[in-house]
Amino acid sequence: KQEVTQIPAALSVPEGENLVLNCSFTDSAIYNLQWFRQDPGKGLTSLLLIQSSQREQTSGRLNASLDKSSGRSTLYIAASQPGDSATYLCAVITGGGNKLTFGTGTQLKVEL
Amino acid sequence: DAGVTQSPTHLIKTRGQHVTLRCSPISGHKSVSWYQQVLGQGPQFIFQYYEKEERGRGNFPDRFSARQFPNYSSELNVNALLLGDSALYLCASSLEAGYFGETQYFGPGTRLLVL
C-alpha cells in the first residue's frame, strides 16, 4: 500500500527566503507525482506534475525534483512571498488510472 | 473556459440523512474522480468514473455511491450520514482515464457538516 509523508508539517519563514518542502513515498513504482497548493477551505490548485521518467519540473519560482529510486521529491520555492502562504500537498499515482495518494501536507506561512 | 464546478458549496445535514453532491468537469474532460478531505488530512480517493463507468473505488463503505452522466457531469451520493462524514468533498477532472497518470484539475469542493 502506497504511503506518502510530508515533512515538515508546518513551516514559517520570513519573506524573501528560499525554502524546500519534502515528500517521500513508500512504493517507488509511481507513474507520476503532482504538487498542489491549497488555500484555507478551498480546493486544490495544481502546481507541477513530474512524470516518472523525469527528474524535475520548473514553473516560475517553483522547482520540483523527483528521485524515484529513493522515493523522494522536493518542492523548492525561491524568494518566498506572503502570497505563497498555503498548504502544499504532494500526491502520487501508482498503477493505472487516476487515483492520487496524498500526503498530509506542509502548512507554509511566509511572514512580512 | 470554466474550471471544475461543484454544488452546493456548503451543506448541513443531520445523522441518518442522505446527501447528493454534484460536479461538472472541465469542458472536454471525460474522467471525474471524487475525494474526501477530513480537516487536517490529505484528500482520500473515493471513486473514479470514465465514460460513465466506474474505473476505481477507494476504501469507503457501500453508503457511498456515484454515477456519471452522458455529459460527463457526476453525482456523489452518501446514505445514512454519520458524524465522521463531515469533510470537504473534492471533485477532480482529467481529459482521459489516466492509464499512465495525467494532470487532474480540482474543483472548489463542497463542505459537508453532519450534526
PDB file of C-alpha atoms in Angstrom:
ATOM      1  CA  LYS A   1       0.000   0.000   0.000  1.00  0.00           C
ATOM      2  CA  GLN A   2       1.401   3.360  -1.043  1.00  0.00           C
ATOM      3  CA  GLU A   3       2.020   5.822   1.777  1.00  0.00           C
ATOM      4  CA  VAL A   4       3.062   9.433   1.303  1.00  0.00           C
ATOM      5  CA  THR A   5       4.725  11.502   4.013  1.00  0.00           C
ATOM      6  CA  GLN A   6       5.445  15.207   4.039  1.00  0.00           C
ATOM      7  CA  ILE A   7       7.935  16.906   6.306  1.00  0.00           C
ATOM      8  CA  PRO A   8       7.719  19.358   7.946  1.00  0.00           C
ATOM      9  CA  ALA A   9       4.027  19.528   8.814  1.00  0.00           C
ATOM     10  CA  ALA A  10       4.302  23.287   9.254  1.00  0.00           C
ATOM     11  CA  LEU A  11       6.866  25.899   8.341  1.00  0.00           C
ATOM     12  CA  SER A  12       7.160  29.618   8.993  1.00  0.00           C
ATOM     13  CA  VAL A  13       9.735  31.696   7.117  1.00  0.00           C
ATOM     14  CA  PRO A  14      10.439  35.400   6.566  1.00  0.00           C
ATOM     15  CA  GLU A  15       9.651  36.929   3.214  1.00  0.00           C
ATOM     16  CA  GLY A  16      12.376  36.512   0.601  1.00  0.00           C
ATOM     17  CA  GLU A  17      13.750  33.259   1.943  1.00  0.00           C
ATOM     18  CA  ASN A  18      14.278  30.242  -0.307  1.00  0.00           C
ATOM     19  CA  LEU A  19      12.717  27.084   1.077  1.00  0.00           C
ATOM     20  CA  VAL A  20      12.375  23.369   0.429  1.00  0.00           C
ATOM     21  CA  LEU A  21       9.379  21.150   1.123  1.00  0.00           C
ATOM     22  CA  ASN A  22       9.880  17.406   1.285  1.00  0.00           C
ATOM     23  CA  CYS A  23       7.741  14.489   0.169  1.00  0.00           C
ATOM     24  CA  SER A  24       8.515  10.790   0.452  1.00  0.00           C
ATOM     25  CA  PHE A  25       6.622   7.743  -0.769  1.00  0.00           C
ATOM     26  CA  THR A  26       6.992   4.072   0.079  1.00  0.00           C
ATOM     27  CA  ASP A  27       6.332   2.424  -3.300  1.00  0.00           C
ATOM     28  CA  SER A  28       8.728   3.661  -5.970  1.00  0.00           C
ATOM     29  CA  ALA A  29       6.620   2.224  -8.830  1.00  0.00           C
ATOM     30  CA  ILE A  30       4.829   5.506  -9.494  1.00  0.00           C
ATOM     31  CA  TYR A  31       3.577   6.902 -12.789  1.00  0.00           C
ATOM     32  CA  ASN A  32       3.863  10.491 -11.735  1.00  0.00           C
ATOM     33  CA  LEU A  33       3.998  12.881  -8.800  1.00  0.00           C
ATOM     34  CA  GLN A  34       1.996  16.062  -8.551  1.00  0.00           C
ATOM     35  CA  TRP A  35       2.386  19.043  -6.232  1.00  0.00           C
ATOM     36  CA  PHE A  36      -0.713  21.015  -5.253  1.00  0.00           C
ATOM     37  CA  ARG A  37      -1.427  24.173  -3.332  1.00  0.00           C
ATOM     38  CA  GLN A  38      -4.481  24.521  -1.097  1.00  0.00           C
ATOM     39  CA  ASP A  39      -5.667  27.776   0.428  1.00  0.00           C
ATOM     40  CA  PRO A  40      -7.752  27.510   3.627  1.00  0.00           C
ATOM     41  CA  GLY A  41     -11.158  25.955   2.976  1.00  0.00           C
ATOM     42  CA  LYS A  42     -10.550  25.860  -0.767  1.00  0.00           C
ATOM     43  CA  GLY A  43      -9.929  23.284  -3.466  1.00  0.00           C
ATOM     44  CA  LEU A  44      -6.560  22.238  -4.824  1.00  0.00           C
ATOM     45  CA  THR A  45      -4.517  24.092  -7.416  1.00  0.00           C
ATOM     46  CA  SER A  46      -2.092  22.007  -9.438  1.00  0.00           C
ATOM     47  CA  LEU A  47       1.430  23.455  -9.360  1.00  0.00           C
ATOM     48  CA  LEU A  48       3.674  20.928 -11.058  1.00  0.00           C
ATOM     49  CA  LEU A  49       3.450  17.387 -12.408  1.00  0.00           C
ATOM     50  CA  ILE A  50       6.545  15.236 -12.810  1.00  0.00           C
ATOM     51  CA  GLN A  51       6.316  12.090 -14.881  1.00  0.00           C
ATOM     52  CA  SER A  52       8.176   9.063 -13.539  1.00  0.00           C
ATOM     53  CA  SER A  53      10.773   9.373 -16.332  1.00  0.00           C
ATOM     54  CA  GLN A  54      11.559  12.990 -15.437  1.00  0.00           C
ATOM     55  CA  ARG A  55      13.909  14.356 -12.800  1.00  0.00           C
ATOM     56  CA  GLU A  56      12.487  17.841 -12.360  1.00  0.00           C
ATOM     57  CA  GLN A  57       9.969  20.411 -13.468  1.00  0.00           C
ATOM     58  CA  THR A  58      10.057  24.181 -13.148  1.00  0.00           C
ATOM     59  CA  SER A  59       7.359  26.829 -13.159  1.00  0.00           C
ATOM     60  CA  GLY A  60       8.342  30.376 -12.289  1.00  0.00           C
ATOM     61  CA  ARG A  61       9.762  30.435  -8.765  1.00  0.00           C
ATOM     62  CA  LEU A  62       8.876  26.781  -8.212  1.00  0.00           C
ATOM     63  CA  ASN A  63      11.095  23.803  -8.944  1.00  0.00           C
ATOM     64  CA  ALA A  64      10.133  20.224  -8.166  1.00  0.00           C
ATOM     65  CA  SER A  65      12.547  17.324  -8.277  1.00  0.00           C
ATOM     66  CA  LEU A  66      11.900  13.599  -8.253  1.00  0.00           C
ATOM     67  CA  ASP A  67      14.170  10.750  -7.185  1.00  0.00           C
ATOM     68  CA  LYS A  68      12.010   7.754  -7.852  1.00  0.00           C
ATOM     69  CA  SER A  69      14.501   5.150  -6.705  1.00  0.00           C
ATOM     70  CA  SER A  70      14.768   6.679  -3.250  1.00  0.00           C
ATOM     71  CA  GLY A  71      11.069   7.548  -3.070  1.00  0.00           C
ATOM     72  CA  ARG A  72      11.583  11.288  -2.626  1.00  0.00           C
ATOM     73  CA  SER A  73      10.507  14.575  -4.114  1.00  0.00           C
ATOM     74  CA  THR A  74      11.268  18.139  -3.127  1.00  0.00           C
ATOM     75  CA  LEU A  75       9.487  21.373  -3.937  1.00  0.00           C
ATOM     76  CA  TYR A  76      11.808  24.355  -3.973  1.00  0.00           C
ATOM     77  CA  ILE A  77      10.270  27.817  -3.650  1.00  0.00           C
ATOM     78  CA  ALA A  78      12.573  30.725  -4.439  1.00  0.00           C
ATOM     79  CA  ALA A  79      12.258  34.192  -2.950  1.00  0.00           C
ATOM     80  CA  SER A  80       9.143  33.381  -0.934  1.00  0.00           C
ATOM     81  CA  GLN A  81       6.307  35.918  -0.707  1.00  0.00           C
ATOM     82  CA  PRO A  82       3.383  36.303   1.733  1.00  0.00           C
ATOM     83  CA  GLY A  83       1.085  35.198  -1.097  1.00  0.00           C
ATOM     84  CA  ASP A  84       2.825  31.805  -1.045  1.00  0.00           C
ATOM     85  CA  SER A  85       1.242  31.109   2.348  1.00  0.00           C
ATOM     86  CA  ALA A  86      -0.884  27.983   1.921  1.00  0.00           C
ATOM     87  CA  THR A  87      -0.805  24.231   2.453  1.00  0.00           C
ATOM     88  CA  TYR A  88       1.280  22.331  -0.062  1.00  0.00           C
ATOM     89  CA  LEU A  89       0.329  18.757  -0.859  1.00  0.00           C
ATOM     90  CA  CYS A  90       2.168  16.157  -2.852  1.00  0.00           C
ATOM     91  CA  ALA A  91       0.408  13.198  -4.410  1.00  0.00           C
ATOM     92  CA  VAL A  92       1.464  10.181  -6.440  1.00  0.00           C
ATOM     93  CA  ILE A  93      -0.250   7.914  -8.918  1.00  0.00           C
ATOM     94  CA  THR A  94       0.727   4.255  -8.531  1.00  0.00           C
ATOM     95  CA  GLY A  95      -0.682   1.849 -11.079  1.00  0.00           C
ATOM     96  CA  GLY A  96      -3.125   2.674 -13.848  1.00  0.00           C
ATOM     97  CA  GLY A  97      -5.918   5.140 -13.533  1.00  0.00           C
ATOM     98  CA  ASN A  98      -6.172   8.465 -11.808  1.00  0.00           C
ATOM     99  CA  LYS A  99      -6.132   7.503  -8.141  1.00  0.00           C
ATOM    100  CA  LEU A 100      -3.974  10.049  -6.331  1.00  0.00           C
ATOM    101  CA  THR A 101      -2.463   9.128  -2.969  1.00  0.00           C
ATOM    102  CA  PHE A 102      -1.832  12.287  -0.989  1.00  0.00           C
ATOM    103  CA  GLY A 103       0.433  13.253   1.837  1.00  0.00           C
ATOM    104  CA  THR A 104      -0.944  15.236   4.766  1.00  0.00           C
ATOM    105  CA  GLY A 105       0.622  18.452   3.532  1.00  0.00           C
ATOM    106  CA  THR A 106       3.010  21.136   4.718  1.00  0.00           C
ATOM    107  CA  GLN A 107       1.386  24.308   6.004  1.00  0.00           C
ATOM    108  CA  LEU A 108       3.566  27.225   4.931  1.00  0.00           C
ATOM    109  CA  LYS A 109       3.431  30.727   6.373  1.00  0.00           C
ATOM    110  CA  VAL A 110       5.547  33.468   4.843  1.00  0.00           C
ATOM    111  CA  GLU A 111       5.792  36.459   7.129  1.00  0.00           C
ATOM    112  CA  LEU A 112       6.485  40.070   6.256  1.00  0.00           C
TER     113      LEU A 112
ATOM    114  CA  ASP B   1     -13.241  28.199 -20.098  1.00  0.00           C
ATOM    115  CA  ALA B   2     -14.809  27.414 -16.746  1.00  0.00           C
ATOM    116  CA  GLY B   3     -12.920  25.158 -14.412  1.00  0.00           C
ATOM    117  CA  VAL B   4     -14.372  22.281 -12.438  1.00  0.00           C
ATOM    118  CA  THR B   5     -17.548  23.376 -10.689  1.00  0.00           C
ATOM    119  CA  GLN B   6     -19.214  21.796  -7.672  1.00  0.00           C
ATOM    120  CA  SER B   7     -22.515  22.343  -5.959  1.00  0.00           C
ATOM    121  CA  PRO B   8     -23.554  23.124  -3.355  1.00  0.00           C
ATOM    122  CA  THR B   9     -20.616  24.926  -1.753  1.00  0.00           C
ATOM    123  CA  HIS B  10     -21.781  24.218   1.773  1.00  0.00           C
ATOM    124  CA  LEU B  11     -24.261  21.768   3.236  1.00  0.00           C
ATOM    125  CA  ILE B  12     -25.505  20.939   6.731  1.00  0.00           C
ATOM    126  CA  LYS B  13     -27.231  17.616   7.353  1.00  0.00           C
ATOM    127  CA  THR B  14     -28.170  15.527  10.368  1.00  0.00           C
ATOM    128  CA  ARG B  15     -27.155  11.962  11.093  1.00  0.00           C
ATOM    129  CA  GLY B  16     -29.051   9.352   9.097  1.00  0.00           C
ATOM    130  CA  GLN B  17     -29.919  11.689   6.245  1.00  0.00           C
ATOM    131  CA  HIS B  18     -28.899  11.323   2.630  1.00  0.00           C
ATOM    132  CA  VAL B  19     -26.864  13.818   0.573  1.00  0.00           C
ATOM    133  CA  THR B  20     -26.155  14.324  -3.132  1.00  0.00           C
ATOM    134  CA  LEU B  21     -23.151  16.327  -4.293  1.00  0.00           C
ATOM    135  CA  ARG B  22     -22.674  17.440  -7.892  1.00  0.00           C
ATOM    136  CA  CYS B  23     -19.696  18.067 -10.108  1.00  0.00           C
ATOM    137  CA  SER B  24     -19.251  19.428 -13.622  1.00  0.00           C
ATOM    138  CA  PRO B  25     -15.850  18.719 -15.182  1.00  0.00           C
ATOM    139  CA  ILE B  26     -13.861  20.993 -17.430  1.00  0.00           C
ATOM    140  CA  SER B  27     -15.333  21.037 -20.910  1.00  0.00           C
ATOM    141  CA  GLY B  28     -13.920  18.123 -22.916  1.00  0.00           C
ATOM    142  CA  HIS B  29     -12.789  16.165 -19.871  1.00  0.00           C
ATOM    143  CA  LYS B  30     -14.202  12.662 -19.676  1.00  0.00           C
ATOM    144  CA  SER B  31     -12.937  11.472 -16.301  1.00  0.00           C
ATOM    145  CA  VAL B  32     -14.206  12.551 -12.897  1.00  0.00           C
ATOM    146  CA  SER B  33     -12.800  11.496  -9.541  1.00  0.00           C
ATOM    147  CA  TRP B  34     -14.129  12.143  -6.043  1.00  0.00           C
ATOM    148  CA  TYR B  35     -12.053  12.687  -2.904  1.00  0.00           C
ATOM    149  CA  GLN B  36     -12.892  13.201   0.763  1.00  0.00           C
ATOM    150  CA  GLN B  37     -10.720  15.541   2.803  1.00  0.00           C
ATOM    151  CA  VAL B  38     -11.138  15.492   6.552  1.00  0.00           C
ATOM    152  CA  LEU B  39      -9.791  18.539   8.381  1.00  0.00           C
ATOM    153  CA  GLY B  40      -6.028  18.386   8.756  1.00  0.00           C
ATOM    154  CA  GLN B  41      -5.600  15.423   6.416  1.00  0.00           C
ATOM    155  CA  GLY B  42      -4.797  14.941   2.759  1.00  0.00           C
ATOM    156  CA  PRO B  43      -7.644  14.013   0.400  1.00  0.00           C
ATOM    157  CA  GLN B  44      -8.657  10.340   0.242  1.00  0.00           C
ATOM    158  CA  PHE B  45      -9.748   8.769  -3.042  1.00  0.00           C
ATOM    159  CA  ILE B  46     -13.399   7.660  -3.199  1.00  0.00           C
ATOM    160  CA  PHE B  47     -14.273   6.963  -6.856  1.00  0.00           C
ATOM    161  CA  GLN B  48     -13.155   7.476 -10.422  1.00  0.00           C
ATOM    162  CA  TYR B  49     -15.574   7.466 -13.343  1.00  0.00           C
ATOM    163  CA  TYR B  50     -14.660   7.480 -17.010  1.00  0.00           C
ATOM    164  CA  GLU B  51     -17.109   7.388 -19.887  1.00  0.00           C
ATOM    165  CA  LYS B  52     -19.900   6.711 -17.397  1.00  0.00           C
ATOM    166  CA  GLU B  53     -18.239   3.615 -15.982  1.00  0.00           C
ATOM    167  CA  GLU B  54     -16.638   3.154 -12.587  1.00  0.00           C
ATOM    168  CA  ARG B  55     -12.875   2.810 -13.028  1.00  0.00           C
ATOM    169  CA  GLY B  56     -11.745   2.827  -9.440  1.00  0.00           C
ATOM    170  CA  ARG B  57     -13.083   2.712  -5.909  1.00  0.00           C
ATOM    171  CA  GLY B  58     -11.347   3.616  -2.681  1.00  0.00           C
ATOM    172  CA  ASN B  59     -11.787   2.103   0.754  1.00  0.00           C
ATOM    173  CA  PHE B  60     -15.176   3.584   1.561  1.00  0.00           C
ATOM    174  CA  PRO B  61     -18.361   1.816   2.725  1.00  0.00           C
ATOM    175  CA  ASP B  62     -21.273   0.999   0.429  1.00  0.00           C
ATOM    176  CA  ARG B  63     -23.106   4.040   1.786  1.00  0.00           C
ATOM    177  CA  PHE B  64     -21.053   5.962  -0.751  1.00  0.00           C
ATOM    178  CA  SER B  65     -22.072   5.695  -4.401  1.00  0.00           C
ATOM    179  CA  ALA B  66     -21.595   7.765  -7.521  1.00  0.00           C
ATOM    180  CA  ARG B  67     -22.527   7.959 -11.147  1.00  0.00           C
ATOM    181  CA  GLN B  68     -21.524   9.846 -14.265  1.00  0.00           C
ATOM    182  CA  PHE B  69     -23.951  11.227 -16.797  1.00  0.00           C
ATOM    183  CA  PRO B  70     -23.714  11.363 -20.628  1.00  0.00           C
ATOM    184  CA  ASN B  71     -22.500  14.983 -20.401  1.00  0.00           C
ATOM    185  CA  TYR B  72     -19.685  13.730 -18.083  1.00  0.00           C
ATOM    186  CA  SER B  73     -21.016  15.508 -15.004  1.00  0.00           C
ATOM    187  CA  SER B  74     -21.146  13.399 -11.881  1.00  0.00           C
ATOM    188  CA  GLU B  75     -23.011  12.919  -8.626  1.00  0.00           C
ATOM    189  CA  LEU B  76     -21.722  11.562  -5.336  1.00  0.00           C
ATOM    190  CA  ASN B  77     -24.363  10.126  -3.027  1.00  0.00           C
ATOM    191  CA  VAL B  78     -23.910   9.339   0.633  1.00  0.00           C
ATOM    192  CA  ASN B  79     -26.635   7.497   2.558  1.00  0.00           C
ATOM    193  CA  ALA B  80     -27.189   7.165   6.302  1.00  0.00           C
ATOM    194  CA  LEU B  81     -24.842  10.023   7.129  1.00  0.00           C
ATOM    195  CA  LEU B  82     -22.516   9.700  10.106  1.00  0.00           C
ATOM    196  CA  LEU B  83     -20.762  12.443  12.040  1.00  0.00           C
ATOM    197  CA  GLY B  84     -17.483  11.183  10.546  1.00  0.00           C
ATOM    198  CA  ASP B  85     -18.696  12.009   7.050  1.00  0.00           C
ATOM    199  CA  SER B  86     -18.174  15.689   7.814  1.00  0.00           C
ATOM    200  CA  ALA B  87     -15.475  16.758   5.385  1.00  0.00           C
ATOM    201  CA  LEU B  88     -14.605  18.726   2.270  1.00  0.00           C
ATOM    202  CA  TYR B  89     -15.619  16.690  -0.788  1.00  0.00           C
ATOM    203  CA  LEU B  90     -13.491  17.407  -3.810  1.00  0.00           C
ATOM    204  CA  CYS B  91     -14.132  16.595  -7.416  1.00  0.00           C
ATOM    205  CA  ALA B  92     -11.311  16.353  -9.962  1.00  0.00           C
ATOM    206  CA  SER B  93     -11.477  16.066 -13.715  1.00  0.00           C
ATOM    207  CA  SER B  94      -8.991  14.941 -16.328  1.00  0.00           C
ATOM    208  CA  LEU B  95      -9.059  14.579 -20.065  1.00  0.00           C
ATOM    209  CA  GLU B  96      -8.864  10.804 -20.181  1.00  0.00           C
ATOM    210  CA  ALA B  97      -8.840   7.836 -17.824  1.00  0.00           C
ATOM    211  CA  GLY B  98      -5.230   8.364 -16.956  1.00  0.00           C
ATOM    212  CA  TYR B  99      -3.800   4.964 -17.757  1.00  0.00           C
ATOM    213  CA  PHE B 100      -0.353   6.418 -17.108  1.00  0.00           C
ATOM    214  CA  GLY B 101      -1.448   9.245 -14.884  1.00  0.00           C
ATOM    215  CA  GLU B 102      -2.228  12.750 -16.037  1.00  0.00           C
ATOM    216  CA  THR B 103      -2.827  16.176 -14.561  1.00  0.00           C
ATOM    217  CA  GLN B 104      -6.037  16.408 -12.595  1.00  0.00           C
ATOM    218  CA  TYR B 105      -7.869  19.654 -12.005  1.00  0.00           C
ATOM    219  CA  PHE B 106      -9.803  20.099  -8.798  1.00  0.00           C
ATOM    220  CA  GLY B 107     -12.986  21.983  -8.072  1.00  0.00           C
ATOM    221  CA  PRO B 108     -13.511  24.239  -5.031  1.00  0.00           C
ATOM    222  CA  GLY B 109     -15.169  21.448  -3.073  1.00  0.00           C
ATOM    223  CA  THR B 110     -18.385  21.000  -1.106  1.00  0.00           C
ATOM    224  CA  ARG B 111     -18.095  21.457   2.642  1.00  0.00           C
ATOM    225  CA  LEU B 112     -20.416  18.946   4.356  1.00  0.00           C
ATOM    226  CA  LEU B 113     -21.203  19.215   8.042  1.00  0.00           C
ATOM    227  CA  VAL B 114     -23.143  16.384   9.682  1.00  0.00           C
ATOM    228  CA  LEU B 115     -24.748  17.205  13.034  1.00  0.00           C
TER     229      LEU B 115
END
